[in-house]
Amino acid sequence: MTRPTAAQPRDEGAVSAPVRLPMTYVLPLRAHDDDGLDELTGYLRELSRWVDVVVVDGSPPELFARHAGAWRELVRHVPPDPALHGRNGKVLGVLTGVALARHEHVVIADDDVRYDRPALCAVHQMLDGVDLVRPQNHFDPLPWHAWWDTGRTLLARTFGGDWPGTLAVRRSTFLSMGGYDPDVLFENLELVRTVRAYGGSTATPAWLYVRRLPPTAAHFLGQRVRQAYDETARPVWLLAALAVLPAAAVALATGRPGLLLRAGVATVAVAELGRRRAGGTHIFPAHTSLAAPAWVLERGLCAWLAVARRLGGGLPYAGARLRTAAHPSRVLRRRMTRRRPDDLVLWVEAGAMPPPLRAEV
């Protein structure tokens, strides 16, 4: 797919303010404290000049009230629809926000994603041709743990594309297919697979970079097994991760540590291919490729811990336990034959959620 130009039309009578794009930006949120509130408010203020913004806020009441006061003049600030049920609160926020969207083109983004206007323009133009767009995130600033995780990003870019904290969809497609399952962990993969199972088209523009704020080091460390668990939805990737530690052990046991060195060099080379793809050298510093071997070893360890969690019944998530990372495409295609395509449309029009239809495991 050719890269669209990020045109930025302006109102002839108002030079100071760009014309708002016909898009809705949905931000599902569940905050536990006020850290970063001022920075997020500044971002929402700028964002609201460009697009319609809906913040679906599942935060505790005292934080919800604080957010309402800070964002009253900037965005539509709403709680998740109580008619919706599911264990993944982010998905419930997305379902609520897309239903409330005023435009056909909808951006869905985590609270640490930071779009600029050219990226929004590019997404807007791409949604004229496809049902779903998967941009590429990059961390800025780049503390040690973001550098470490960038090794994963570069490897993923080599093999098709990273999984970012943001997607963009056509609202009509999203509603017609009935949304997506709110009881999965890897919700972005679930949404992409659901769109494809419905017959929709997707794009992963490797050149479309969207900034992402790094998490705290403590949050990063706490997510290692959680992110490895996502690979239970991608068996080939899971098997590759599970093979890392046994392969390293065999190399050491047979007195061939040089194999590990060569494997590390090869991993850096593969990551470098991802860094050089689609102008990535202007986004990712050269040294980030060196993080790839460290990340591979980490994933090799955490994959075994994730399998243990799976055998133990799933992963704890927001007070519940989720076993499914994402459903196989064949299951989602079968699901589509059992639900009328316009069920979620009828729910939006009637104000009542249809009986939930879960994908079979």
Short mmCIF file of C-alpha atoms in Angstrom, two decimals:
data_model
loop_
_atom_site.label_atom_id
_atom_site.label_comp_id
_atom_site.label_asym_id
_atom_site.label_seq_id
_atom_site.Cartn_x
_atom_site.Cartn_y
_atom_site.Cartn_z
CA MET A 1 0.00 0.00 0.00
CA THR A 2 1.35 3.42 -0.91
CA ARG A 3 1.91 5.94 1.80
CA PRO A 4 -0.81 8.63 1.90
CA THR A 5 0.21 12.22 2.21
CA ALA A 6 -0.57 13.70 5.61
CA ALA A 7 -2.54 16.66 4.31
CA GLN A 8 -3.49 19.18 6.94
CA PRO A 9 -6.29 21.46 5.71
CA ARG A 10 -6.76 24.73 7.51
CA ASP A 11 -9.66 27.06 7.88
CA GLU A 12 -8.98 30.16 5.78
CA GLY A 13 -10.60 32.35 8.40
CA ALA A 14 -8.80 30.87 11.40
CA VAL A 15 -5.09 30.58 10.79
CA SER A 16 -4.34 29.70 14.41
CA ALA A 17 -6.48 26.55 14.56
CA PRO A 18 -6.36 23.56 12.19
CA VAL A 19 -9.60 22.18 10.83
CA ARG A 20 -10.76 19.23 12.93
CA LEU A 21 -10.56 15.91 11.18
CA PRO A 22 -13.78 13.86 10.86
CA MET A 23 -12.48 11.25 13.29
CA THR A 24 -13.21 10.08 16.82
CA TYR A 25 -10.40 9.22 19.21
CA VAL A 26 -11.37 6.65 21.85
CA LEU A 27 -9.20 6.41 24.95
CA PRO A 28 -10.15 3.60 27.36
CA LEU A 29 -8.74 4.45 30.78
CA ARG A 30 -8.44 2.93 34.22
CA ALA A 31 -6.18 5.02 36.45
CA HIS A 32 -5.03 4.08 39.92
CA ASP A 33 -3.45 7.41 40.87
CA ASP A 34 -2.88 10.96 39.62
CA ASP A 35 0.61 10.36 38.25
CA GLY A 36 0.87 11.88 34.81
CA LEU A 37 -2.52 13.61 34.96
CA ASP A 38 -1.17 17.04 34.01
CA GLU A 39 0.75 15.63 31.05
CA LEU A 40 -2.26 13.61 29.85
CA THR A 41 -4.50 16.67 30.20
CA GLY A 42 -2.11 18.68 28.04
CA TYR A 43 -2.19 15.97 25.40
CA LEU A 44 -5.98 15.81 25.44
CA ARG A 45 -6.14 19.58 25.11
CA GLU A 46 -4.01 19.47 21.97
CA LEU A 47 -5.78 16.38 20.64
CA SER A 48 -9.21 17.95 21.06
CA ARG A 49 -8.20 20.68 18.59
CA TRP A 50 -7.72 18.03 15.90
CA VAL A 51 -10.39 15.36 16.48
CA ASP A 52 -13.43 14.46 18.56
CA VAL A 53 -12.23 12.71 21.74
CA VAL A 54 -14.08 10.20 23.93
CA VAL A 55 -12.43 9.10 27.18
CA VAL A 56 -14.12 6.01 28.62
CA ASP A 57 -13.02 6.10 32.23
CA GLY A 58 -13.22 3.04 34.45
CA SER A 59 -11.22 4.66 37.26
CA PRO A 60 -12.39 4.63 40.90
CA PRO A 61 -15.04 7.28 41.72
CA GLU A 62 -12.69 9.82 43.28
CA LEU A 63 -10.34 9.72 40.30
CA PHE A 64 -13.24 9.73 37.84
CA ALA A 65 -14.51 12.94 39.46
CA ARG A 66 -11.06 14.52 39.29
CA HIS A 67 -10.75 13.63 35.63
CA ALA A 68 -14.21 15.02 34.93
CA GLY A 69 -13.19 18.36 36.42
CA ALA A 70 -9.93 18.49 34.48
CA TRP A 71 -11.38 17.46 31.11
CA ARG A 72 -14.88 18.96 31.18
CA GLU A 73 -14.22 21.44 28.37
CA LEU A 74 -11.93 19.19 26.35
CA VAL A 75 -13.46 15.76 25.72
CA ARG A 76 -16.52 13.61 26.22
CA HIS A 77 -15.77 11.86 29.49
CA VAL A 78 -17.97 8.84 30.23
CA PRO A 79 -17.90 5.63 32.28
CA PRO A 80 -18.03 2.21 30.59
CA ASP A 81 -21.56 1.24 29.59
CA PRO A 82 -23.02 -0.80 32.48
CA ALA A 83 -24.98 -2.91 29.97
CA LEU A 84 -21.71 -4.44 28.81
CA HIS A 85 -20.15 -7.38 30.60
CA GLY A 86 -16.68 -8.85 30.33
CA ARG A 87 -13.46 -9.29 32.26
CA ASN A 88 -11.21 -7.11 30.12
CA GLY A 89 -12.04 -3.55 31.11
CA LYS A 90 -10.15 -2.06 28.18
CA VAL A 91 -12.36 -3.90 25.70
CA LEU A 92 -15.48 -2.71 27.52
CA GLY A 93 -14.12 0.82 27.21
CA VAL A 94 -13.52 0.35 23.50
CA LEU A 95 -17.01 -1.08 22.93
CA THR A 96 -18.51 1.89 24.77
CA GLY A 97 -16.38 4.46 22.97
CA VAL A 98 -16.89 3.15 19.45
CA ALA A 99 -20.65 3.02 20.02
CA LEU A 100 -20.54 6.71 21.05
CA ALA A 101 -18.26 7.78 18.20
CA ARG A 102 -19.64 10.50 15.93
CA HIS A 103 -17.49 9.61 12.95
CA GLU A 104 -16.81 6.61 10.73
CA HIS A 105 -13.06 6.67 11.34
CA VAL A 106 -12.14 5.79 14.92
CA VAL A 107 -8.72 5.72 16.57
CA ILE A 108 -8.39 3.50 19.66
CA ALA A 109 -5.37 4.26 21.83
CA ASP A 110 -3.98 3.51 25.28
CA ASP A 111 -3.36 6.40 27.65
CA ASP A 112 0.40 6.30 26.99
CA VAL A 113 0.09 6.73 23.20
CA ARG A 114 0.85 10.21 21.81
CA TYR A 115 -0.33 10.90 18.27
CA ASP A 116 0.66 13.99 16.34
CA ARG A 117 -1.56 15.53 13.69
CA PRO A 118 0.32 14.11 10.67
CA ALA A 119 -0.10 10.58 12.03
CA LEU A 120 -3.82 11.14 12.55
CA CYS A 121 -4.12 12.48 9.00
CA ALA A 122 -2.32 9.42 7.65
CA VAL A 123 -4.57 7.04 9.60
CA HIS A 124 -7.64 8.94 8.43
CA GLN A 125 -6.62 8.60 4.79
CA MET A 126 -5.73 4.92 5.13
CA LEU A 127 -9.13 4.11 6.62
CA ASP A 128 -10.65 5.22 3.33
CA GLY A 129 -9.17 2.05 1.85
CA VAL A 130 -9.07 -0.54 4.66
CA ASP A 131 -11.16 -1.51 7.69
CA LEU A 132 -8.36 -1.49 10.25
CA VAL A 133 -4.95 0.19 10.52
CA ARG A 134 -2.19 -0.99 12.85
CA PRO A 135 0.41 1.78 13.28
CA GLN A 136 3.85 1.24 14.82
CA ASN A 137 4.81 2.58 18.26
CA HIS A 138 8.20 3.79 19.39
CA PHE A 139 9.23 4.77 22.90
CA ASP A 140 10.29 8.34 23.61
CA PRO A 141 12.04 8.92 25.98
CA LEU A 142 14.09 5.71 26.05
CA PRO A 143 15.06 4.59 29.58
CA TRP A 144 16.74 1.22 30.01
CA HIS A 145 13.56 -0.84 30.13
CA ALA A 146 12.11 0.89 27.05
CA TRP A 147 15.43 0.20 25.28
CA TRP A 148 15.09 -3.45 26.30
CA ASP A 149 11.55 -3.71 24.96
CA THR A 150 12.55 -1.98 21.74
CA GLY A 151 14.52 -5.13 20.96
CA ARG A 152 11.16 -6.91 20.77
CA THR A 153 9.74 -4.14 18.59
CA LEU A 154 12.54 -4.42 16.05
CA LEU A 155 12.27 -8.21 15.80
CA ALA A 156 8.51 -7.92 15.33
CA ARG A 157 9.00 -5.34 12.57
CA THR A 158 11.22 -7.78 10.70
CA PHE A 159 8.45 -10.39 10.73
CA GLY A 160 5.50 -8.23 9.73
CA GLY A 161 4.94 -5.55 12.36
CA ASP A 162 4.87 -4.79 16.05
CA TRP A 163 1.73 -4.89 18.15
CA PRO A 164 1.22 -1.30 19.29
CA GLY A 165 -0.97 0.31 21.93
CA THR A 166 -3.23 1.74 19.25
CA LEU A 167 -5.40 0.62 16.35
CA ALA A 168 -7.79 2.47 14.06
CA VAL A 169 -11.03 1.04 12.68
CA ARG A 170 -14.02 1.88 10.58
CA ARG A 171 -16.94 2.26 12.94
CA SER A 172 -19.40 0.65 10.52
CA THR A 173 -17.27 -2.48 10.26
CA PHE A 174 -16.75 -2.64 14.01
CA LEU A 175 -20.47 -2.38 14.74
CA SER A 176 -21.55 -4.70 11.95
CA MET A 177 -19.26 -7.49 13.12
CA GLY A 178 -20.56 -7.17 16.68
CA GLY A 179 -17.43 -5.75 18.31
CA TYR A 180 -15.02 -8.29 19.77
CA ASP A 181 -14.72 -10.63 22.73
CA PRO A 182 -14.23 -8.84 26.09
CA ASP A 183 -12.80 -11.91 27.84
CA VAL A 184 -9.33 -12.07 26.28
CA LEU A 185 -5.92 -10.73 27.29
CA PHE A 186 -4.37 -9.94 23.89
CA GLU A 187 -7.23 -7.66 22.88
CA ASN A 188 -5.51 -6.04 19.90
CA LEU A 189 -4.81 -9.39 18.26
CA GLU A 190 -8.40 -10.41 18.98
CA LEU A 191 -9.70 -7.28 17.27
CA VAL A 192 -7.49 -7.70 14.20
CA ARG A 193 -8.44 -11.37 13.86
CA THR A 194 -12.12 -10.54 14.30
CA VAL A 195 -12.00 -7.93 11.53
CA ARG A 196 -10.32 -10.44 9.22
CA ALA A 197 -12.76 -13.21 10.17
CA TYR A 198 -15.59 -10.85 9.28
CA GLY A 199 -14.02 -10.35 5.85
CA GLY A 200 -12.53 -6.94 6.55
CA SER A 201 -9.17 -5.68 5.32
CA THR A 202 -6.25 -4.60 7.51
CA ALA A 203 -3.01 -2.69 6.99
CA THR A 204 0.20 -2.53 9.00
CA PRO A 205 2.11 0.48 7.66
CA ALA A 206 5.67 0.06 8.91
CA TRP A 207 6.34 3.75 8.18
CA LEU A 208 3.51 5.10 10.36
CA TYR A 209 5.25 5.82 13.66
CA VAL A 210 3.33 6.93 16.74
CA ARG A 211 5.13 7.94 19.90
CA ARG A 212 4.51 6.03 23.12
CA LEU A 213 5.52 7.01 26.64
CA PRO A 214 7.52 4.31 28.44
CA PRO A 215 6.00 2.70 31.54
CA THR A 216 7.71 2.84 34.89
CA ALA A 217 10.42 0.25 35.42
CA ALA A 218 8.26 -1.43 38.06
CA HIS A 219 5.31 -1.72 35.68
CA PHE A 220 7.59 -3.05 32.94
CA LEU A 221 8.97 -5.76 35.20
CA GLY A 222 5.48 -6.70 36.35
CA GLN A 223 4.34 -7.23 32.74
CA ARG A 224 7.02 -9.72 31.64
CA VAL A 225 5.01 -12.91 32.17
CA ARG A 226 1.80 -11.17 31.17
CA GLN A 227 3.21 -10.26 27.76
CA ALA A 228 4.74 -13.70 27.28
CA TYR A 229 1.28 -15.15 27.96
CA ASP A 230 0.06 -13.40 24.81
CA GLU A 231 2.07 -15.89 22.78
CA THR A 232 -0.30 -18.67 23.80
CA ALA A 233 -2.49 -17.19 21.05
CA ARG A 234 0.36 -17.59 18.54
CA PRO A 235 1.61 -21.19 18.83
CA VAL A 236 4.55 -20.82 16.44
CA TRP A 237 5.92 -17.86 18.38
CA LEU A 238 5.31 -19.65 21.66
CA LEU A 239 7.20 -22.76 20.52
CA ALA A 240 10.10 -20.60 19.33
CA ALA A 241 10.26 -18.90 22.74
CA LEU A 242 10.06 -22.21 24.60
CA ALA A 243 13.01 -23.51 22.58
CA VAL A 244 15.38 -20.73 23.67
CA LEU A 245 16.40 -22.02 27.11
CA PRO A 246 16.72 -25.71 26.11
CA ALA A 247 18.86 -24.71 23.12
CA ALA A 248 21.10 -22.57 25.31
CA ALA A 249 21.40 -25.39 27.85
CA VAL A 250 22.39 -27.90 25.16
CA ALA A 251 25.03 -25.53 23.78
CA LEU A 252 26.57 -25.07 27.21
CA ALA A 253 26.32 -28.75 28.15
CA THR A 254 28.10 -29.84 24.98
CA GLY A 255 30.89 -27.32 25.42
CA ARG A 256 29.89 -25.12 22.49
CA PRO A 257 29.30 -21.66 23.98
CA GLY A 258 30.33 -20.17 20.64
CA LEU A 259 26.91 -21.21 19.35
CA LEU A 260 25.34 -18.79 21.81
CA LEU A 261 27.55 -15.98 20.58
CA ARG A 262 26.64 -16.69 16.98
CA ALA A 263 22.96 -16.88 17.88
CA GLY A 264 23.24 -13.52 19.63
CA VAL A 265 24.91 -11.93 16.61
CA ALA A 266 22.24 -13.37 14.32
CA THR A 267 19.51 -11.99 16.58
CA VAL A 268 21.06 -8.52 16.44
CA ALA A 269 21.22 -8.78 12.64
CA VAL A 270 17.54 -9.72 12.42
CA ALA A 271 16.61 -6.82 14.71
CA GLU A 272 18.68 -4.49 12.56
CA LEU A 273 16.60 -5.49 9.55
CA GLY A 274 13.53 -4.34 11.46
CA ARG A 275 15.25 -1.10 12.44
CA ARG A 276 16.15 -0.32 8.85
CA ARG A 277 12.68 -1.06 7.55
CA ALA A 278 10.56 1.87 6.33
CA GLY A 279 12.83 4.64 7.55
CA GLY A 280 13.17 3.18 11.02
CA THR A 281 16.77 4.37 11.35
CA HIS A 282 15.37 7.88 11.90
CA ILE A 283 13.19 6.61 14.76
CA PHE A 284 15.14 3.85 16.50
CA PRO A 285 18.73 4.56 17.64
CA ALA A 286 21.36 2.16 16.28
CA HIS A 287 22.09 0.70 19.71
CA THR A 288 18.52 -0.56 20.15
CA SER A 289 19.27 -3.59 17.95
CA LEU A 290 21.67 -4.73 20.67
CA ALA A 291 18.71 -5.19 23.02
CA ALA A 292 17.25 -8.02 20.95
CA PRO A 293 19.32 -10.92 22.40
CA ALA A 294 18.53 -9.84 25.96
CA TRP A 295 14.84 -9.68 25.16
CA VAL A 296 14.94 -13.13 23.51
CA LEU A 297 16.47 -14.65 26.65
CA GLU A 298 13.85 -12.94 28.80
CA ARG A 299 11.03 -14.21 26.59
CA GLY A 300 12.55 -17.69 26.64
CA LEU A 301 12.28 -17.75 30.44
CA CYS A 302 8.91 -16.03 30.72
CA ALA A 303 7.35 -18.28 28.09
CA TRP A 304 7.79 -21.27 30.42
CA LEU A 305 6.26 -19.28 33.28
CA ALA A 306 3.37 -18.31 31.02
CA VAL A 307 2.72 -21.95 30.10
CA ALA A 308 2.67 -22.80 33.80
CA ARG A 309 0.09 -20.06 34.31
CA ARG A 310 -1.97 -21.41 31.46
CA LEU A 311 -1.94 -24.91 32.92
CA GLY A 312 -2.91 -23.38 36.26
CA GLY A 313 -6.08 -21.89 34.83
CA GLY A 314 -4.98 -18.58 33.36
CA LEU A 315 -3.51 -15.24 34.32
CA PRO A 316 -4.88 -12.92 37.03
CA TYR A 317 -6.23 -9.74 35.45
CA ALA A 318 -8.03 -6.87 37.21
CA GLY A 319 -9.44 -9.09 39.93
CA ALA A 320 -10.42 -11.89 37.55
CA ARG A 321 -8.58 -14.73 35.84
CA LEU A 322 -8.33 -14.88 32.06
CA ARG A 323 -7.27 -18.07 30.31
CA THR A 324 -7.57 -17.04 26.67
CA ALA A 325 -5.04 -14.64 25.15
CA ALA A 326 -6.90 -14.45 21.82
CA HIS A 327 -9.06 -16.84 19.84
CA PRO A 328 -7.84 -18.67 16.72
CA SER A 329 -9.11 -17.23 13.46
CA ARG A 330 -11.07 -20.39 12.68
CA VAL A 331 -13.02 -20.00 15.93
CA LEU A 332 -13.84 -16.39 15.12
CA ARG A 333 -14.97 -17.30 11.60
CA ARG A 334 -17.28 -19.91 13.10
CA ARG A 335 -18.59 -17.31 15.53
CA MET A 336 -19.48 -14.99 12.66
CA THR A 337 -21.84 -17.58 11.23
CA ARG A 338 -23.77 -17.67 14.53
CA ARG A 339 -24.39 -13.96 15.06
CA ARG A 340 -26.33 -11.62 12.85
CA PRO A 341 -23.86 -9.00 11.57
CA ASP A 342 -25.93 -6.09 12.81
CA ASP A 343 -26.44 -7.21 16.43
CA LEU A 344 -24.26 -4.45 17.89
CA VAL A 345 -25.88 -1.90 15.59
CA LEU A 346 -29.27 -2.90 17.00
CA TRP A 347 -27.87 -2.62 20.53
CA VAL A 348 -26.68 0.93 19.87
CA GLU A 349 -30.03 1.92 18.38
CA ALA A 350 -32.18 0.21 21.01
CA GLY A 351 -29.96 0.86 24.02
CA ALA A 352 -29.90 -2.80 25.05
CA MET A 353 -26.97 -5.17 24.68
CA PRO A 354 -27.78 -8.41 22.84
CA PRO A 355 -27.13 -11.66 24.70
CA PRO A 356 -23.36 -12.13 24.80
CA LEU A 357 -21.91 -14.61 22.35
CA ARG A 358 -18.54 -15.91 23.43
CA ALA A 359 -16.13 -17.47 21.01
CA GLU A 360 -15.68 -21.16 21.59
CA VAL A 361 -12.36 -22.29 23.05
#
